[in-house]
Amino acid sequence: MQLHYHYPFNIFTSDQPSTVHTATGDFANNKVLLALYSNRQTALNIIQNHINLLLMWYKGWEINVNETKSIHCTFTLRQAVCLNVYLNHLPHAIFPFTNPKFLAPPN
């Protein structure tokens, strides 16, 4: 016999790993991770580290993350190619949002 427990959503969100270098937001089954750094590689490394922590936590709770429904979006003051973020150590990256958000003021 297998027992199924239904925990309130707040228990899950309050127990999820966090870091001092990232801000997180949750809405329904969506999660946002934010890292603010002048160096985009540093920001990416911090986001990737937080994703890896979350994936270990999700694995412990037997929660599967659907990488085909995941996207990442880069907001930048400099025009540059988006760097890749990975889920589940798969060889392909999380799908980047097609239009990176360039935040420079209009000319």
A tleap script that builds the chain and sets N, CA, C and O, in Angstrom:
source leaprc.protein.ff14SB
mol = sequence {
  NMET GLN LEU HIE TYR HIE TYR PRO PHE ASN
  ILE PHE THR SER ASP GLN PRO SER THR VAL
  HIE THR ALA THR GLY ASP PHE ALA ASN ASN
  LYS VAL LEU LEU ALA LEU TYR SER ASN ARG
  GLN THR ALA LEU ASN ILE ILE GLN ASN HIE
  ILE ASN LEU LEU LEU MET TRP TYR LYS GLY
  TRP GLU ILE ASN VAL ASN GLU THR LYS SER
  ILE HIE CYS THR PHE THR LEU ARG GLN ALA
  VAL CYS LEU ASN VAL TYR LEU ASN HIE LEU
  PRO HIE ALA ILE PHE PRO PHE THR ASN PRO
  LYS PHE LEU ALA PRO PRO CASN
}
set mol.1.N position { 0.842 -1.166 0.000 }
set mol.1.CA position { 0.000 0.000 0.000 }
set mol.1.C position { 0.893 1.236 0.000 }
set mol.1.O position { 1.817 1.351 0.805 }
set mol.2.N position { 0.607 2.144 -0.903 }
set mol.2.CA position { 1.372 3.382 -1.006 }
set mol.2.C position { 0.531 4.533 -0.472 }
set mol.2.O position { -0.617 4.717 -0.878 }
set mol.3.N position { 1.109 5.303 0.442 }
set mol.3.CA position { 0.409 6.442 1.008 }
set mol.3.C position { 0.776 7.710 0.241 }
set mol.3.O position { 1.928 7.901 -0.151 }
set mol.4.N position { -0.185 8.546 0.040 }
set mol.4.CA position { 0.046 9.827 -0.623 }
set mol.4.C position { -0.259 10.931 0.373 }
set mol.4.O position { -1.330 10.959 0.980 }
set mol.5.N position { 0.684 11.830 0.532 }
set mol.5.CA position { 0.502 12.956 1.433 }
set mol.5.C position { 0.320 14.221 0.627 }
set mol.5.O position { 1.013 14.429 -0.369 }
set mol.6.N position { -0.577 15.045 1.032 }
set mol.6.CA position { -0.813 16.325 0.367 }
set mol.6.C position { -0.430 17.431 1.332 }
set mol.6.O position { -1.156 17.735 2.278 }
set mol.7.N position { 0.718 18.023 1.073 }
set mol.7.CA position { 1.213 19.097 1.925 }
set mol.7.C position { 0.795 20.440 1.361 }
set mol.7.O position { 0.701 20.597 0.144 }
set mol.8.N position { 0.543 21.408 2.223 }
set mol.8.CA position { 0.229 22.751 1.726 }
set mol.8.C position { 1.402 23.326 0.923 }
set mol.8.O position { 2.565 23.019 1.184 }
set mol.9.N position { 1.070 24.150 -0.038 }
set mol.9.CA position { 2.079 24.741 -0.917 }
set mol.9.C position { 3.126 25.519 -0.122 }
set mol.9.O position { 4.299 25.518 -0.493 }
set mol.10.N position { 2.723 26.183 0.966 }
set mol.10.CA position { 3.661 26.990 1.751 }
set mol.10.C position { 4.771 26.159 2.372 }
set mol.10.O position { 5.884 26.654 2.543 }
set mol.11.N position { 4.496 24.918 2.708 }
set mol.11.CA position { 5.536 24.056 3.261 }
set mol.11.C position { 6.611 23.826 2.212 }
set mol.11.O position { 7.802 23.866 2.520 }
set mol.12.N position { 6.201 23.588 0.984 }
set mol.12.CA position { 7.176 23.366 -0.073 }
set mol.12.C position { 8.015 24.615 -0.334 }
set mol.12.O position { 9.241 24.530 -0.409 }
set mol.13.N position { 7.373 25.760 -0.472 }
set mol.13.CA position { 8.123 26.962 -0.832 }
set mol.13.C position { 9.018 27.442 0.292 }
set mol.13.O position { 10.087 27.988 0.020 }
set mol.14.N position { 8.629 27.263 1.530 }
set mol.14.CA position { 9.466 27.735 2.628 }
set mol.14.C position { 10.664 26.828 2.866 }
set mol.14.O position { 11.654 27.255 3.460 }
set mol.15.N position { 10.588 25.603 2.417 }
set mol.15.CA position { 11.650 24.623 2.639 }
set mol.15.C position { 12.649 24.566 1.491 }
set mol.15.O position { 13.688 23.919 1.621 }
set mol.16.N position { 12.364 25.222 0.376 }
set mol.16.CA position { 13.245 25.147 -0.785 }
set mol.16.C position { 14.556 25.863 -0.513 }
set mol.16.O position { 14.583 26.853 0.218 }
set mol.17.N position { 15.651 25.366 -1.100 }
set mol.17.CA position { 16.948 25.993 -0.865 }
set mol.17.C position { 16.979 27.434 -1.392 }
set mol.17.O position { 16.356 27.762 -2.402 }
set mol.18.N position { 17.716 28.271 -0.679 }
set mol.18.CA position { 17.910 29.651 -1.118 }
set mol.18.C position { 19.381 30.000 -0.961 }
set mol.18.O position { 20.121 29.297 -0.273 }
set mol.19.N position { 19.798 31.067 -1.591 }
set mol.19.CA position { 21.174 31.541 -1.456 }
set mol.19.C position { 21.138 33.038 -1.168 }
set mol.19.O position { 20.137 33.709 -1.418 }
set mol.20.N position { 22.235 33.545 -0.645 }
set mol.20.CA position { 22.308 34.984 -0.371 }
set mol.20.C position { 22.539 35.787 -1.645 }
set mol.20.O position { 22.402 37.010 -1.643 }
set mol.21.N position { 22.891 35.104 -2.733 }
set mol.21.CA position { 23.217 35.784 -3.982 }
set mol.21.C position { 22.062 35.855 -4.972 }
set mol.21.O position { 22.184 36.488 -6.020 }
set mol.22.N position { 20.938 35.210 -4.648 }
set mol.22.CA position { 19.809 35.196 -5.574 }
set mol.22.C position { 18.531 35.605 -4.862 }
set mol.22.O position { 18.381 35.428 -3.654 }
set mol.23.N position { 17.623 36.154 -5.642 }
set mol.23.CA position { 16.265 36.423 -5.172 }
set mol.23.C position { 15.350 35.445 -5.897 }
set mol.23.O position { 15.575 35.126 -7.065 }
set mol.24.N position { 14.323 34.974 -5.210 }
set mol.24.CA position { 13.411 34.019 -5.822 }
set mol.24.C position { 11.983 34.523 -5.726 }
set mol.24.O position { 11.639 35.323 -4.855 }
set mol.25.N position { 11.175 34.044 -6.627 }
set mol.25.CA position { 9.753 34.327 -6.607 }
set mol.25.C position { 8.995 33.095 -7.048 }
set mol.25.O position { 9.449 32.363 -7.927 }
set mol.26.N position { 7.837 32.861 -6.440 }
set mol.26.CA position { 7.004 31.713 -6.780 }
set mol.26.C position { 5.586 32.180 -7.059 }
set mol.26.O position { 5.055 33.047 -6.365 }
set mol.27.N position { 4.986 31.598 -8.077 }
set mol.27.CA position { 3.572 31.807 -8.357 }
set mol.27.C position { 3.049 30.528 -8.970 }
set mol.27.O position { 3.494 30.117 -10.042 }
set mol.28.N position { 2.100 29.896 -8.289 }
set mol.28.CA position { 1.552 28.605 -8.731 }
set mol.28.C position { 2.723 27.631 -8.903 }
set mol.28.O position { 3.459 27.385 -7.948 }
set mol.29.N position { 2.903 27.080 -10.098 }
set mol.29.CA position { 4.010 26.150 -10.314 }
set mol.29.C position { 5.160 26.804 -11.077 }
set mol.29.O position { 5.947 26.112 -11.723 }
set mol.30.N position { 5.261 28.124 -11.008 }
set mol.30.CA position { 6.344 28.854 -11.670 }
set mol.30.C position { 7.333 29.363 -10.633 }
set mol.30.O position { 6.953 29.732 -9.522 }
set mol.31.N position { 8.588 29.378 -11.005 }
set mol.31.CA position { 9.644 29.884 -10.133 }
set mol.31.C position { 10.516 30.833 -10.927 }
set mol.31.O position { 10.833 30.585 -12.090 }
set mol.32.N position { 10.901 31.930 -10.278 }
set mol.32.CA position { 11.795 32.920 -10.880 }
set mol.32.C position { 13.041 32.999 -10.012 }
set mol.32.O position { 12.952 33.068 -8.786 }
set mol.33.N position { 14.204 32.989 -10.657 }
set mol.33.CA position { 15.474 33.202 -9.968 }
set mol.33.C position { 16.109 34.450 -10.557 }
set mol.33.O position { 16.108 34.638 -11.773 }
set mol.34.N position { 16.649 35.303 -9.696 }
set mol.34.CA position { 17.246 36.559 -10.146 }
set mol.34.C position { 18.596 36.736 -9.485 }
set mol.34.O position { 18.727 36.599 -8.268 }
set mol.35.N position { 19.604 37.044 -10.295 }
set mol.35.CA position { 20.936 37.391 -9.793 }
set mol.35.C position { 21.360 38.674 -10.499 }
set mol.35.O position { 21.325 38.756 -11.727 }
set mol.36.N position { 21.759 39.668 -9.722 }
set mol.36.CA position { 22.167 40.961 -10.278 }
set mol.36.C position { 23.672 41.128 -10.135 }
set mol.36.O position { 24.186 41.256 -9.023 }
set mol.37.N position { 24.373 41.128 -11.256 }
set mol.37.CA position { 25.820 41.304 -11.259 }
set mol.37.C position { 26.231 42.025 -12.524 }
set mol.37.O position { 25.575 41.902 -13.559 }
set mol.38.N position { 27.322 42.780 -12.444 }
set mol.38.CA position { 27.824 43.480 -13.627 }
set mol.38.C position { 28.467 42.509 -14.609 }
set mol.38.O position { 28.522 42.778 -15.809 }
set mol.39.N position { 28.953 41.378 -14.098 }
set mol.39.CA position { 29.552 40.355 -14.950 }
set mol.39.C position { 28.508 39.279 -15.214 }
set mol.39.O position { 28.058 38.608 -14.285 }
set mol.40.N position { 28.122 39.111 -16.473 }
set mol.40.CA position { 27.040 38.164 -16.784 }
set mol.40.C position { 27.436 36.718 -16.534 }
set mol.40.O position { 26.578 35.891 -16.223 }
set mol.41.N position { 28.732 36.394 -16.667 }
set mol.41.CA position { 29.180 35.023 -16.388 }
set mol.41.C position { 29.029 34.709 -14.898 }
set mol.41.O position { 28.643 33.597 -14.536 }
set mol.42.N position { 29.329 35.673 -14.040 }
set mol.42.CA position { 29.137 35.482 -12.599 }
set mol.42.C position { 27.661 35.275 -12.282 }
set mol.42.O position { 27.306 34.378 -11.517 }
set mol.43.N position { 26.806 36.102 -12.867 }
set mol.43.CA position { 25.365 35.961 -12.652 }
set mol.43.C position { 24.886 34.594 -13.116 }
set mol.43.O position { 24.097 33.947 -12.427 }
set mol.44.N position { 25.351 34.150 -14.269 }
set mol.44.CA position { 24.963 32.838 -14.789 }
set mol.44.C position { 25.427 31.720 -13.856 }
set mol.44.O position { 24.668 30.789 -13.585 }
set mol.45.N position { 26.658 31.801 -13.365 }
set mol.45.CA position { 27.174 30.761 -12.465 }
set mol.45.C position { 26.354 30.689 -11.180 }
set mol.45.O position { 26.101 29.601 -10.662 }
set mol.46.N position { 25.946 31.831 -10.672 }
set mol.46.CA position { 25.146 31.863 -9.448 }
set mol.46.C position { 23.759 31.272 -9.698 }
set mol.46.O position { 23.250 30.508 -8.877 }
set mol.47.N position { 23.153 31.624 -10.827 }
set mol.47.CA position { 21.845 31.053 -11.186 }
set mol.47.C position { 21.964 29.545 -11.375 }
set mol.47.O position { 21.123 28.791 -10.885 }
set mol.48.N position { 23.010 29.095 -12.086 }
set mol.48.CA position { 23.194 27.661 -12.320 }
set mol.48.C position { 23.384 26.922 -10.998 }
set mol.48.O position { 22.845 25.828 -10.825 }
set mol.49.N position { 24.137 27.495 -10.067 }
set mol.49.CA position { 24.324 26.880 -8.760 }
set mol.49.C position { 22.993 26.758 -8.017 }
set mol.49.O position { 22.715 25.724 -7.410 }
set mol.50.N position { 22.178 27.800 -8.062 }
set mol.50.CA position { 20.876 27.762 -7.389 }
set mol.50.C position { 19.970 26.715 -8.041 }
set mol.50.O position { 19.260 25.990 -7.345 }
set mol.51.N position { 19.992 26.634 -9.367 }
set mol.51.CA position { 19.206 25.613 -10.066 }
set mol.51.C position { 19.633 24.212 -9.613 }
set mol.51.O position { 18.786 23.354 -9.365 }
set mol.52.N position { 20.934 23.984 -9.505 }
set mol.52.CA position { 21.424 22.672 -9.081 }
set mol.52.C position { 20.974 22.347 -7.657 }
set mol.52.O position { 20.616 21.205 -7.371 }
set mol.53.N position { 20.988 23.345 -6.753 }
set mol.53.CA position { 20.488 23.129 -5.392 }
set mol.53.C position { 19.002 22.768 -5.407 }
set mol.53.O position { 18.573 21.853 -4.704 }
set mol.54.N position { 18.220 23.492 -6.213 }
set mol.54.CA position { 16.790 23.213 -6.310 }
set mol.54.C position { 16.532 21.816 -6.867 }
set mol.54.O position { 15.646 21.109 -6.388 }
set mol.55.N position { 17.297 21.422 -7.869 }
set mol.55.CA position { 17.100 20.107 -8.474 }
set mol.55.C position { 17.360 18.987 -7.468 }
set mol.55.O position { 16.652 17.980 -7.468 }
set mol.56.N position { 18.373 19.154 -6.607 }
set mol.56.CA position { 18.622 18.147 -5.570 }
set mol.56.C position { 17.442 18.100 -4.591 }
set mol.56.O position { 17.031 17.021 -4.164 }
set mol.57.N position { 16.903 19.264 -4.241 }
set mol.57.CA position { 15.754 19.322 -3.336 }
set mol.57.C position { 14.534 18.679 -3.989 }
set mol.57.O position { 13.826 17.895 -3.356 }
set mol.58.N position { 14.288 19.017 -5.271 }
set mol.58.CA position { 13.150 18.430 -5.989 }
set mol.58.C position { 13.282 16.910 -6.065 }
set mol.58.O position { 12.295 16.192 -5.913 }
set mol.59.N position { 14.489 16.426 -6.298 }
set mol.59.CA position { 14.709 14.980 -6.381 }
set mol.59.C position { 14.347 14.308 -5.061 }
set mol.59.O position { 13.752 13.230 -5.055 }
set mol.60.N position { 14.702 14.940 -3.939 }
set mol.60.CA position { 14.357 14.388 -2.629 }
set mol.60.C position { 12.855 14.304 -2.406 }
set mol.60.O position { 12.380 13.408 -1.709 }
set mol.61.N position { 12.106 15.227 -2.990 }
set mol.61.CA position { 10.643 15.222 -2.870 }
set mol.61.C position { 9.975 14.507 -4.049 }
set mol.61.O position { 8.749 14.495 -4.158 }
set mol.62.N position { 10.782 13.916 -4.925 }
set mol.62.CA position { 10.298 13.203 -6.115 }
set mol.62.C position { 9.451 14.108 -7.007 }
set mol.62.O position { 8.396 13.712 -7.503 }
set mol.63.N position { 9.940 15.329 -7.197 }
set mol.63.CA position { 9.297 16.292 -8.100 }
set mol.63.C position { 10.118 16.344 -9.372 }
set mol.63.O position { 11.333 16.536 -9.325 }
set mol.64.N position { 9.464 16.173 -10.505 }
set mol.64.CA position { 10.151 16.236 -11.797 }
set mol.64.C position { 9.970 17.603 -12.423 }
set mol.64.O position { 8.860 18.130 -12.490 }
set mol.65.N position { 11.077 18.171 -12.880 }
set mol.65.CA position { 11.045 19.458 -13.567 }
set mol.65.C position { 11.025 19.178 -15.062 }
set mol.65.O position { 11.848 18.419 -15.575 }
set mol.66.N position { 10.085 19.791 -15.749 }
set mol.66.CA position { 9.967 19.596 -17.192 }
set mol.66.C position { 10.812 20.650 -17.900 }
set mol.66.O position { 10.404 21.805 -18.025 }
set mol.67.N position { 11.993 20.243 -18.360 }
set mol.67.CA position { 12.894 21.196 -19.009 }
set mol.67.C position { 12.349 21.710 -20.339 }
set mol.67.O position { 12.783 22.761 -20.811 }
set mol.68.N position { 11.415 20.997 -20.950 }
set mol.68.CA position { 10.850 21.478 -22.217 }
set mol.68.C position { 9.885 22.642 -22.001 }
set mol.68.O position { 9.557 23.361 -22.945 }
set mol.69.N position { 9.427 22.829 -20.753 }
set mol.69.CA position { 8.539 23.948 -20.444 }
set mol.69.C position { 9.263 25.057 -19.693 }
set mol.69.O position { 8.633 26.000 -19.215 }
set mol.70.N position { 10.578 24.949 -19.588 }
set mol.70.CA position { 11.373 25.933 -18.867 }
set mol.70.C position { 12.049 26.872 -19.857 }
set mol.70.O position { 12.487 26.448 -20.926 }
set mol.71.N position { 12.131 28.145 -19.496 }
set mol.71.CA position { 12.843 29.125 -20.319 }
set mol.71.C position { 13.704 29.987 -19.409 }
set mol.71.O position { 13.499 30.049 -18.196 }
set mol.72.N position { 14.666 30.646 -20.025 }
set mol.72.CA position { 15.425 31.640 -19.273 }
set mol.72.C position { 15.494 32.904 -20.113 }
set mol.72.O position { 15.525 32.858 -21.343 }
set mol.73.N position { 15.517 34.012 -19.429 }
set mol.73.CA position { 15.540 35.307 -20.095 }
set mol.73.C position { 16.620 36.168 -19.451 }
set mol.73.O position { 16.692 36.270 -18.226 }
set mol.74.N position { 17.441 36.775 -20.261 }
set mol.74.CA position { 18.514 37.633 -19.775 }
set mol.74.C position { 18.098 39.088 -19.926 }
set mol.74.O position { 17.644 39.508 -20.990 }
set mol.75.N position { 18.256 39.846 -18.855 }
set mol.75.CA position { 18.047 41.286 -18.883 }
set mol.75.C position { 19.420 41.924 -18.753 }
set mol.75.O position { 20.160 41.611 -17.820 }
set mol.76.N position { 19.773 42.814 -19.675 }
set mol.76.CA position { 21.129 43.336 -19.699 }
set mol.76.C position { 21.180 44.798 -20.119 }
set mol.76.O position { 20.282 45.293 -20.800 }
set mol.77.N position { 22.234 45.478 -19.707 }
set mol.77.CA position { 22.504 46.840 -20.173 }
set mol.77.C position { 23.462 46.821 -21.357 }
set mol.77.O position { 23.713 47.857 -21.972 }
set mol.78.N position { 23.991 45.658 -21.675 }
set mol.78.CA position { 24.910 45.507 -22.807 }
set mol.78.C position { 24.351 44.466 -23.769 }
set mol.78.O position { 23.877 43.413 -23.342 }
set mol.79.N position { 24.404 44.751 -25.039 }
set mol.79.CA position { 23.948 43.757 -26.007 }
set mol.79.C position { 24.979 42.640 -26.076 }
set mol.79.O position { 26.166 42.883 -26.294 }
set mol.80.N position { 24.508 41.420 -25.887 }
set mol.80.CA position { 25.397 40.264 -25.908 }
set mol.80.C position { 24.566 39.012 -26.143 }
set mol.80.O position { 23.347 39.011 -25.975 }
set mol.81.N position { 25.249 37.958 -26.532 }
set mol.81.CA position { 24.599 36.670 -26.739 }
set mol.81.C position { 24.250 36.079 -25.373 }
set mol.81.O position { 25.052 36.151 -24.442 }
set mol.82.N position { 23.057 35.497 -25.251 }
set mol.82.CA position { 22.633 34.861 -24.005 }
set mol.82.C position { 23.487 33.626 -23.734 }
set mol.82.O position { 23.751 32.828 -24.634 }
set mol.83.N position { 23.905 33.486 -22.503 }
set mol.83.CA position { 24.642 32.296 -22.090 }
set mol.83.C position { 23.648 31.200 -21.728 }
set mol.83.O position { 22.484 31.483 -21.440 }
set mol.84.N position { 24.104 29.952 -21.742 }
set mol.84.CA position { 23.220 28.816 -21.512 }
set mol.84.C position { 23.086 28.476 -20.038 }
set mol.84.O position { 24.023 28.644 -19.258 }
set mol.85.N position { 21.905 27.993 -19.671 }
set mol.85.CA position { 21.600 27.471 -18.346 }
set mol.85.C position { 21.093 26.050 -18.555 }
set mol.85.O position { 20.357 25.786 -19.506 }
set mol.86.N position { 21.486 25.130 -17.665 }
set mol.86.CA position { 21.155 23.716 -17.851 }
set mol.86.C position { 20.321 23.176 -16.702 }
set mol.86.O position { 20.475 23.589 -15.553 }
set mol.87.N position { 19.428 22.239 -17.037 }
set mol.87.CA position { 18.612 21.517 -16.056 }
set mol.87.C position { 18.951 20.041 -16.126 }
set mol.87.O position { 19.167 19.494 -17.208 }
set mol.88.N position { 18.996 19.406 -14.981 }
set mol.88.CA position { 19.177 17.950 -14.919 }
set mol.88.C position { 20.449 17.467 -15.599 }
set mol.88.O position { 20.529 16.307 -16.005 }
set mol.89.N position { 21.440 18.333 -15.729 }
set mol.89.CA position { 22.733 17.991 -16.342 }
set mol.89.C position { 22.566 17.397 -17.738 }
set mol.89.O position { 23.351 16.546 -18.155 }
set mol.90.N position { 21.552 17.843 -18.447 }
set mol.90.CA position { 21.313 17.376 -19.805 }
set mol.90.C position { 22.256 18.099 -20.758 }
set mol.90.O position { 22.700 19.209 -20.466 }
set mol.91.N position { 22.563 17.485 -21.886 }
set mol.91.CA position { 23.495 18.119 -22.820 }
set mol.91.C position { 22.920 19.363 -23.512 }
set mol.91.O position { 23.674 20.144 -24.092 }
set mol.92.N position { 21.610 19.553 -23.458 }
set mol.92.CA position { 21.026 20.739 -24.091 }
set mol.92.C position { 20.597 21.738 -23.016 }
set mol.92.O position { 20.231 21.366 -21.901 }
set mol.93.N position { 20.654 22.981 -23.380 }
set mol.93.CA position { 20.370 24.050 -22.422 }
set mol.93.C position { 18.865 24.286 -22.297 }
set mol.93.O position { 18.074 23.851 -23.133 }
set mol.94.N position { 18.495 24.998 -21.212 }
set mol.94.CA position { 17.115 25.465 -21.079 }
set mol.94.C position { 16.874 26.429 -22.227 }
set mol.94.O position { 17.739 27.241 -22.554 }
set mol.95.N position { 15.719 26.344 -22.830 }
set mol.95.CA position { 15.386 27.168 -23.978 }
set mol.95.C position { 15.483 28.651 -23.616 }
set mol.95.O position { 14.791 29.105 -22.705 }
set mol.96.N position { 16.336 29.417 -24.319 }
set mol.96.CA position { 16.407 30.852 -24.036 }
set mol.96.C position { 15.212 31.586 -24.643 }
set mol.96.O position { 14.750 31.246 -25.731 }
set mol.97.N position { 14.732 32.572 -23.942 }
set mol.97.CA position { 13.676 33.428 -24.477 }
set mol.97.C position { 14.201 34.046 -25.765 }
set mol.97.O position { 15.358 34.465 -25.807 }
set mol.98.N position { 13.395 34.115 -26.809 }
set mol.98.CA position { 13.882 34.496 -28.128 }
set mol.98.C position { 14.365 35.941 -28.240 }
set mol.98.O position { 15.198 36.243 -29.096 }
set mol.99.N position { 13.866 36.828 -27.404 }
set mol.99.CA position { 14.281 38.237 -27.466 }
set mol.99.C position { 14.854 38.681 -26.130 }
set mol.99.O position { 14.101 39.078 -25.242 }
set mol.100.N position { 16.187 38.622 -25.967 }
set mol.100.CA position { 16.752 39.113 -24.711 }
set mol.100.C position { 16.343 40.561 -24.483 }
set mol.100.O position { 16.212 41.340 -25.427 }
set mol.101.N position { 16.150 40.902 -23.243 }
set mol.101.CA position { 15.679 42.244 -22.896 }
set mol.101.C position { 16.854 43.185 -22.697 }
set mol.101.O position { 17.520 43.147 -21.662 }
set mol.102.N position { 17.109 44.032 -23.693 }
set mol.102.CA position { 18.176 45.033 -23.643 }
set mol.102.C position { 17.610 46.267 -22.975 }
set mol.102.O position { 16.659 46.864 -23.480 }
set mol.103.N position { 18.184 46.661 -21.837 }
set mol.103.CA position { 17.596 47.694 -21.009 }
set mol.103.C position { 18.226 49.077 -21.180 }
set mol.103.O position { 18.080 49.929 -20.303 }
set mol.104.N position { 18.912 49.308 -22.277 }
set mol.104.CA position { 19.534 50.620 -22.490 }
set mol.104.C position { 18.454 51.661 -22.800 }
set mol.104.O position { 17.436 51.344 -23.416 }
set mol.105.N position { 18.683 52.894 -22.373 }
set mol.105.CA position { 17.699 53.946 -22.677 }
set mol.105.C position { 17.637 54.214 -24.174 }
set mol.105.O position { 18.630 54.017 -24.874 }
set mol.106.N position { 16.494 54.658 -24.675 }
set mol.106.CA position { 16.378 54.935 -26.114 }
set mol.106.C position { 17.281 56.101 -26.496 }
set mol.106.O position { 17.580 56.971 -25.678 }
set mol.107.N position { 17.704 56.100 -27.747 }
set mol.107.CA position { 18.583 57.183 -28.243 }
set mol.107.C position { 17.816 58.472 -28.411 }
set mol.107.O position { 18.389 59.483 -28.817 }
savepdb mol mol.pdb
quit
